[in-house]
Amino acid sequence: MKLKELYSVICIIFASNFKGVIDKEHFDKLAKNWVVVNQNPQNKTGHEFWVKFLENRDKNSDETLKKIGADFELLKPSFDIDTFKLISETDITLFFEKFRYKRPFANLKACHAANMLAFLAAVLKHDNDEKTHNLLGLYLTKFYMPSFRALANTLQTEAKSDYYKAFGWFLADFNKMIKDSLGLKI
């Protein structure tokens, strides 16, 4: 699997977990290990929270799932990325329209984390020429990085569950991997 394809898969994992509360079936099937393991401090911290989450899930899955649901409701406003005032709903909507992108989660705002991650996944998957690569750079620097750094920080500091704390640290690690591997200067 190519690096950009892996990044695309990771985007979909994040989008799936930010669009709504995880259901019981998927909750019970969550893998013991996160998709990426590396030596970044953010990744290591994310794994520490992930292990705690798995231990709690294995002890009392119904109670752990209820806590995750309550935490999602608490964090829900943060998944609308315009909450951070770094981008606007109008700007991201116009950006998507310019590139004829039809957001997969039509019931969510264009600037919802799930739709923005789905767009990034699509661009990464098809980044094979200069035009697409320039689009990727523009999207990452203007819309994605500032906003998703803020989201990662919010999850790390405001999440009550180890589940969403882990996602905050994994998101910070993912942002660092993208920045480093693509040579972004932001």
PDB file of C-alpha atoms in Angstrom:
ATOM      1  CA  MET A   1       0.000   0.000   0.000  1.00  0.00           C
ATOM      2  CA  LYS A   2       1.330   3.399  -0.976  1.00  0.00           C
ATOM      3  CA  LEU A   3       1.738   6.045   1.709  1.00  0.00           C
ATOM      4  CA  LYS A   4      -0.989   8.284   0.279  1.00  0.00           C
ATOM      5  CA  GLU A   5      -3.388   5.338   0.124  1.00  0.00           C
ATOM      6  CA  LEU A   6      -2.646   4.598   3.791  1.00  0.00           C
ATOM      7  CA  TYR A   7      -3.283   8.256   4.646  1.00  0.00           C
ATOM      8  CA  SER A   8      -6.558   8.040   2.734  1.00  0.00           C
ATOM      9  CA  VAL A   9      -7.626   5.023   4.815  1.00  0.00           C
ATOM     10  CA  ILE A  10      -6.706   6.836   8.027  1.00  0.00           C
ATOM     11  CA  CYS A  11      -8.833   9.819   6.945  1.00  0.00           C
ATOM     12  CA  ILE A  12     -11.822   7.518   6.504  1.00  0.00           C
ATOM     13  CA  ILE A  13     -11.259   5.995   9.956  1.00  0.00           C
ATOM     14  CA  PHE A  14     -11.237   9.456  11.533  1.00  0.00           C
ATOM     15  CA  ALA A  15     -14.269  10.560   9.492  1.00  0.00           C
ATOM     16  CA  SER A  16     -16.221   7.490  10.580  1.00  0.00           C
ATOM     17  CA  ASN A  17     -15.509   8.199  14.220  1.00  0.00           C
ATOM     18  CA  PHE A  18     -16.259  11.914  14.025  1.00  0.00           C
ATOM     19  CA  LYS A  19     -19.538  11.758  12.065  1.00  0.00           C
ATOM     20  CA  GLY A  20     -21.504  10.094  14.835  1.00  0.00           C
ATOM     21  CA  VAL A  21     -21.378   7.796  17.826  1.00  0.00           C
ATOM     22  CA  ILE A  22     -19.905   4.400  17.111  1.00  0.00           C
ATOM     23  CA  ASP A  23     -22.496   1.625  17.091  1.00  0.00           C
ATOM     24  CA  LYS A  24     -22.294  -1.497  19.259  1.00  0.00           C
ATOM     25  CA  GLU A  25     -21.345  -3.820  16.388  1.00  0.00           C
ATOM     26  CA  HIS A  26     -18.338  -1.728  15.295  1.00  0.00           C
ATOM     27  CA  PHE A  27     -17.430  -0.960  18.891  1.00  0.00           C
ATOM     28  CA  ASP A  28     -17.102  -4.659  19.710  1.00  0.00           C
ATOM     29  CA  LYS A  29     -14.970  -5.269  16.602  1.00  0.00           C
ATOM     30  CA  LEU A  30     -12.427  -2.486  17.180  1.00  0.00           C
ATOM     31  CA  ALA A  31      -8.908  -3.737  16.649  1.00  0.00           C
ATOM     32  CA  LYS A  32      -6.487  -4.020  19.537  1.00  0.00           C
ATOM     33  CA  ASN A  33      -3.846  -2.073  17.627  1.00  0.00           C
ATOM     34  CA  TRP A  34      -4.263   1.267  15.954  1.00  0.00           C
ATOM     35  CA  VAL A  35      -3.562   1.467  12.218  1.00  0.00           C
ATOM     36  CA  VAL A  36      -0.174   3.176  12.527  1.00  0.00           C
ATOM     37  CA  VAL A  37       2.510   2.612  15.120  1.00  0.00           C
ATOM     38  CA  ASN A  38       5.533   4.892  15.069  1.00  0.00           C
ATOM     39  CA  GLN A  39       7.939   6.622  17.414  1.00  0.00           C
ATOM     40  CA  ASN A  40       6.237  10.040  17.431  1.00  0.00           C
ATOM     41  CA  PRO A  41       5.385  11.141  20.984  1.00  0.00           C
ATOM     42  CA  GLN A  42       1.796  11.832  19.877  1.00  0.00           C
ATOM     43  CA  ASN A  43       1.448   8.275  18.588  1.00  0.00           C
ATOM     44  CA  LYS A  44       2.859   6.801  21.784  1.00  0.00           C
ATOM     45  CA  THR A  45       0.478   8.845  23.940  1.00  0.00           C
ATOM     46  CA  GLY A  46      -2.422   7.885  21.679  1.00  0.00           C
ATOM     47  CA  HIS A  47      -1.581   4.220  22.160  1.00  0.00           C
ATOM     48  CA  GLU A  48      -1.502   4.656  25.940  1.00  0.00           C
ATOM     49  CA  PHE A  49      -5.060   5.999  25.878  1.00  0.00           C
ATOM     50  CA  TRP A  50      -6.094   3.318  23.354  1.00  0.00           C
ATOM     51  CA  VAL A  51      -4.869   0.550  25.667  1.00  0.00           C
ATOM     52  CA  LYS A  52      -6.804   2.089  28.592  1.00  0.00           C
ATOM     53  CA  PHE A  53      -9.901   2.302  26.409  1.00  0.00           C
ATOM     54  CA  LEU A  54      -9.578  -1.366  25.378  1.00  0.00           C
ATOM     55  CA  GLU A  55      -9.125  -2.471  28.981  1.00  0.00           C
ATOM     56  CA  ASN A  56     -12.312  -0.633  29.982  1.00  0.00           C
ATOM     57  CA  ARG A  57     -14.182  -1.990  26.979  1.00  0.00           C
ATOM     58  CA  ASP A  58     -13.191  -5.541  27.841  1.00  0.00           C
ATOM     59  CA  LYS A  59     -14.293  -5.092  31.478  1.00  0.00           C
ATOM     60  CA  ASN A  60     -17.652  -3.465  30.802  1.00  0.00           C
ATOM     61  CA  SER A  61     -18.422  -2.775  27.160  1.00  0.00           C
ATOM     62  CA  ASP A  62     -21.937  -1.399  27.687  1.00  0.00           C
ATOM     63  CA  GLU A  63     -20.801   1.175  30.247  1.00  0.00           C
ATOM     64  CA  THR A  64     -17.772   2.139  28.123  1.00  0.00           C
ATOM     65  CA  LEU A  65     -19.993   2.592  25.063  1.00  0.00           C
ATOM     66  CA  LYS A  66     -22.369   4.813  27.080  1.00  0.00           C
ATOM     67  CA  LYS A  67     -19.425   6.975  28.198  1.00  0.00           C
ATOM     68  CA  ILE A  68     -18.233   7.322  24.608  1.00  0.00           C
ATOM     69  CA  GLY A  69     -21.733   8.363  23.542  1.00  0.00           C
ATOM     70  CA  ALA A  70     -21.878  11.007  26.265  1.00  0.00           C
ATOM     71  CA  ASP A  71     -18.393  12.204  25.326  1.00  0.00           C
ATOM     72  CA  PHE A  72     -19.400  12.453  21.673  1.00  0.00           C
ATOM     73  CA  GLU A  73     -22.313  14.704  22.624  1.00  0.00           C
ATOM     74  CA  LEU A  74     -19.937  16.896  24.628  1.00  0.00           C
ATOM     75  CA  LEU A  75     -17.435  17.093  21.758  1.00  0.00           C
ATOM     76  CA  LYS A  76     -19.997  17.317  18.942  1.00  0.00           C
ATOM     77  CA  PRO A  77     -19.691  21.107  18.438  1.00  0.00           C
ATOM     78  CA  SER A  78     -15.942  20.705  17.872  1.00  0.00           C
ATOM     79  CA  PHE A  79     -16.513  18.391  14.928  1.00  0.00           C
ATOM     80  CA  ASP A  80     -18.038  21.367  13.108  1.00  0.00           C
ATOM     81  CA  ILE A  81     -14.656  22.816  12.282  1.00  0.00           C
ATOM     82  CA  ASP A  82     -15.916  26.395  11.882  1.00  0.00           C
ATOM     83  CA  THR A  83     -16.291  26.351  15.673  1.00  0.00           C
ATOM     84  CA  PHE A  84     -12.588  27.208  15.861  1.00  0.00           C
ATOM     85  CA  LYS A  85     -13.123  30.348  13.716  1.00  0.00           C
ATOM     86  CA  LEU A  86     -10.140  29.428  11.509  1.00  0.00           C
ATOM     87  CA  ILE A  87     -12.295  28.707   8.449  1.00  0.00           C
ATOM     88  CA  SER A  88     -15.865  29.455   7.546  1.00  0.00           C
ATOM     89  CA  GLU A  89     -18.655  27.198   6.360  1.00  0.00           C
ATOM     90  CA  THR A  90     -19.051  29.426   3.296  1.00  0.00           C
ATOM     91  CA  ASP A  91     -15.376  29.216   2.321  1.00  0.00           C
ATOM     92  CA  ILE A  92     -15.229  25.430   2.533  1.00  0.00           C
ATOM     93  CA  THR A  93     -18.564  25.071   0.714  1.00  0.00           C
ATOM     94  CA  LEU A  94     -17.298  27.266  -2.129  1.00  0.00           C
ATOM     95  CA  PHE A  95     -14.015  25.341  -2.207  1.00  0.00           C
ATOM     96  CA  PHE A  96     -15.866  22.030  -2.544  1.00  0.00           C
ATOM     97  CA  GLU A  97     -18.142  23.484  -5.230  1.00  0.00           C
ATOM     98  CA  LYS A  98     -15.171  24.805  -7.200  1.00  0.00           C
ATOM     99  CA  PHE A  99     -13.783  21.294  -7.435  1.00  0.00           C
ATOM    100  CA  ARG A 100     -17.222  19.689  -7.915  1.00  0.00           C
ATOM    101  CA  TYR A 101     -16.869  17.681  -4.740  1.00  0.00           C
ATOM    102  CA  LYS A 102     -20.088  16.176  -3.463  1.00  0.00           C
ATOM    103  CA  ARG A 103     -19.711  15.654   0.249  1.00  0.00           C
ATOM    104  CA  PRO A 104     -20.531  12.086   1.328  1.00  0.00           C
ATOM    105  CA  PHE A 105     -22.199  13.128   4.587  1.00  0.00           C
ATOM    106  CA  ALA A 106     -24.814  15.454   3.132  1.00  0.00           C
ATOM    107  CA  ASN A 107     -26.627  15.682   6.472  1.00  0.00           C
ATOM    108  CA  LEU A 108     -23.523  17.306   7.983  1.00  0.00           C
ATOM    109  CA  LYS A 109     -22.121  20.752   7.232  1.00  0.00           C
ATOM    110  CA  ALA A 110     -19.407  21.038   4.591  1.00  0.00           C
ATOM    111  CA  CYS A 111     -17.004  22.121   7.332  1.00  0.00           C
ATOM    112  CA  HIS A 112     -17.790  19.100   9.507  1.00  0.00           C
ATOM    113  CA  ALA A 113     -14.670  17.069  10.261  1.00  0.00           C
ATOM    114  CA  ALA A 114     -16.133  13.979   8.571  1.00  0.00           C
ATOM    115  CA  ASN A 115     -16.710  15.791   5.253  1.00  0.00           C
ATOM    116  CA  MET A 116     -13.366  17.558   5.351  1.00  0.00           C
ATOM    117  CA  LEU A 117     -11.538  14.296   6.060  1.00  0.00           C
ATOM    118  CA  ALA A 118     -13.471  12.523   3.297  1.00  0.00           C
ATOM    119  CA  PHE A 119     -12.363  15.248   0.866  1.00  0.00           C
ATOM    120  CA  LEU A 120      -8.751  14.851   1.986  1.00  0.00           C
ATOM    121  CA  ALA A 121      -9.025  11.078   1.522  1.00  0.00           C
ATOM    122  CA  ALA A 122     -10.323  11.539  -2.023  1.00  0.00           C
ATOM    123  CA  VAL A 123      -7.567  13.983  -2.961  1.00  0.00           C
ATOM    124  CA  LEU A 124      -4.845  11.802  -1.432  1.00  0.00           C
ATOM    125  CA  LYS A 125      -6.162   8.755  -3.261  1.00  0.00           C
ATOM    126  CA  HIS A 126      -6.017  10.576  -6.606  1.00  0.00           C
ATOM    127  CA  ASP A 127      -2.855  12.650  -6.087  1.00  0.00           C
ATOM    128  CA  ASN A 128      -1.019  11.580  -9.233  1.00  0.00           C
ATOM    129  CA  ASP A 129      -0.349  14.799 -11.146  1.00  0.00           C
ATOM    130  CA  GLU A 130       0.790  18.359 -10.551  1.00  0.00           C
ATOM    131  CA  LYS A 131      -2.727  19.816 -10.618  1.00  0.00           C
ATOM    132  CA  THR A 132      -3.981  17.431  -7.902  1.00  0.00           C
ATOM    133  CA  HIS A 133      -0.804  17.884  -5.882  1.00  0.00           C
ATOM    134  CA  ASN A 134      -1.273  21.674  -5.955  1.00  0.00           C
ATOM    135  CA  LEU A 135      -4.904  21.221  -4.856  1.00  0.00           C
ATOM    136  CA  LEU A 136      -3.696  19.019  -1.993  1.00  0.00           C
ATOM    137  CA  GLY A 137      -1.163  21.631  -0.877  1.00  0.00           C
ATOM    138  CA  LEU A 138      -3.730  24.420  -1.025  1.00  0.00           C
ATOM    139  CA  TYR A 139      -6.329  22.439   0.913  1.00  0.00           C
ATOM    140  CA  LEU A 140      -3.879  21.327   3.581  1.00  0.00           C
ATOM    141  CA  THR A 141      -2.407  24.758   4.192  1.00  0.00           C
ATOM    142  CA  LYS A 142      -5.543  26.904   3.886  1.00  0.00           C
ATOM    143  CA  PHE A 143      -8.218  24.689   5.426  1.00  0.00           C
ATOM    144  CA  TYR A 144      -7.080  21.417   6.924  1.00  0.00           C
ATOM    145  CA  MET A 145      -3.943  21.923   9.037  1.00  0.00           C
ATOM    146  CA  PRO A 146      -4.928  24.949  11.130  1.00  0.00           C
ATOM    147  CA  SER A 147      -8.376  23.542  11.854  1.00  0.00           C
ATOM    148  CA  PHE A 148      -7.413  19.953  12.542  1.00  0.00           C
ATOM    149  CA  ARG A 149      -4.580  20.973  14.819  1.00  0.00           C
ATOM    150  CA  ALA A 150      -7.214  22.793  16.854  1.00  0.00           C
ATOM    151  CA  LEU A 151      -9.504  19.746  16.781  1.00  0.00           C
ATOM    152  CA  ALA A 152      -6.684  17.428  17.899  1.00  0.00           C
ATOM    153  CA  ASN A 153      -5.888  19.762  20.797  1.00  0.00           C
ATOM    154  CA  THR A 154      -9.553  19.964  21.789  1.00  0.00           C
ATOM    155  CA  LEU A 155      -9.906  16.179  21.818  1.00  0.00           C
ATOM    156  CA  GLN A 156      -6.730  15.798  23.869  1.00  0.00           C
ATOM    157  CA  THR A 157      -7.773  18.334  26.483  1.00  0.00           C
ATOM    158  CA  GLU A 158     -11.581  18.202  26.606  1.00  0.00           C
ATOM    159  CA  ALA A 159     -12.454  14.567  25.911  1.00  0.00           C
ATOM    160  CA  LYS A 160     -13.591  12.629  28.957  1.00  0.00           C
ATOM    161  CA  SER A 161     -13.203   9.170  27.430  1.00  0.00           C
ATOM    162  CA  ASP A 162      -9.922   7.437  26.667  1.00  0.00           C
ATOM    163  CA  TYR A 163     -11.439   6.654  23.265  1.00  0.00           C
ATOM    164  CA  TYR A 164     -11.658  10.266  22.102  1.00  0.00           C
ATOM    165  CA  LYS A 165      -8.461  11.239  23.929  1.00  0.00           C
ATOM    166  CA  ALA A 166      -6.688   8.543  21.903  1.00  0.00           C
ATOM    167  CA  PHE A 167      -8.226   9.924  18.714  1.00  0.00           C
ATOM    168  CA  GLY A 168      -6.971  13.389  19.636  1.00  0.00           C
ATOM    169  CA  TRP A 169      -3.424  12.131  19.954  1.00  0.00           C
ATOM    170  CA  PHE A 170      -3.686   9.954  16.836  1.00  0.00           C
ATOM    171  CA  LEU A 171      -5.016  12.960  14.902  1.00  0.00           C
ATOM    172  CA  ALA A 172      -2.058  15.083  16.076  1.00  0.00           C
ATOM    173  CA  ASP A 173       0.283  12.294  14.963  1.00  0.00           C
ATOM    174  CA  PHE A 174      -1.475  12.031  11.600  1.00  0.00           C
ATOM    175  CA  ASN A 175      -1.171  15.781  11.078  1.00  0.00           C
ATOM    176  CA  LYS A 176       2.554  15.577  11.814  1.00  0.00           C
ATOM    177  CA  MET A 177       3.010  12.634   9.433  1.00  0.00           C
ATOM    178  CA  ILE A 178       1.269  14.508   6.612  1.00  0.00           C
ATOM    179  CA  LYS A 179       3.231  17.682   7.253  1.00  0.00           C
ATOM    180  CA  ASP A 180       6.567  15.869   7.371  1.00  0.00           C
ATOM    181  CA  SER A 181       6.028  13.438   4.501  1.00  0.00           C
ATOM    182  CA  LEU A 182       4.693  16.105   2.120  1.00  0.00           C
ATOM    183  CA  GLY A 183       7.272  18.699   3.202  1.00  0.00           C
ATOM    184  CA  LEU A 184       4.715  21.312   4.213  1.00  0.00           C
ATOM    185  CA  LYS A 185       6.172  24.476   5.734  1.00  0.00           C
ATOM    186  CA  ILE A 186       3.220  25.215   8.002  1.00  0.00           C
TER     187      ILE A 186
END
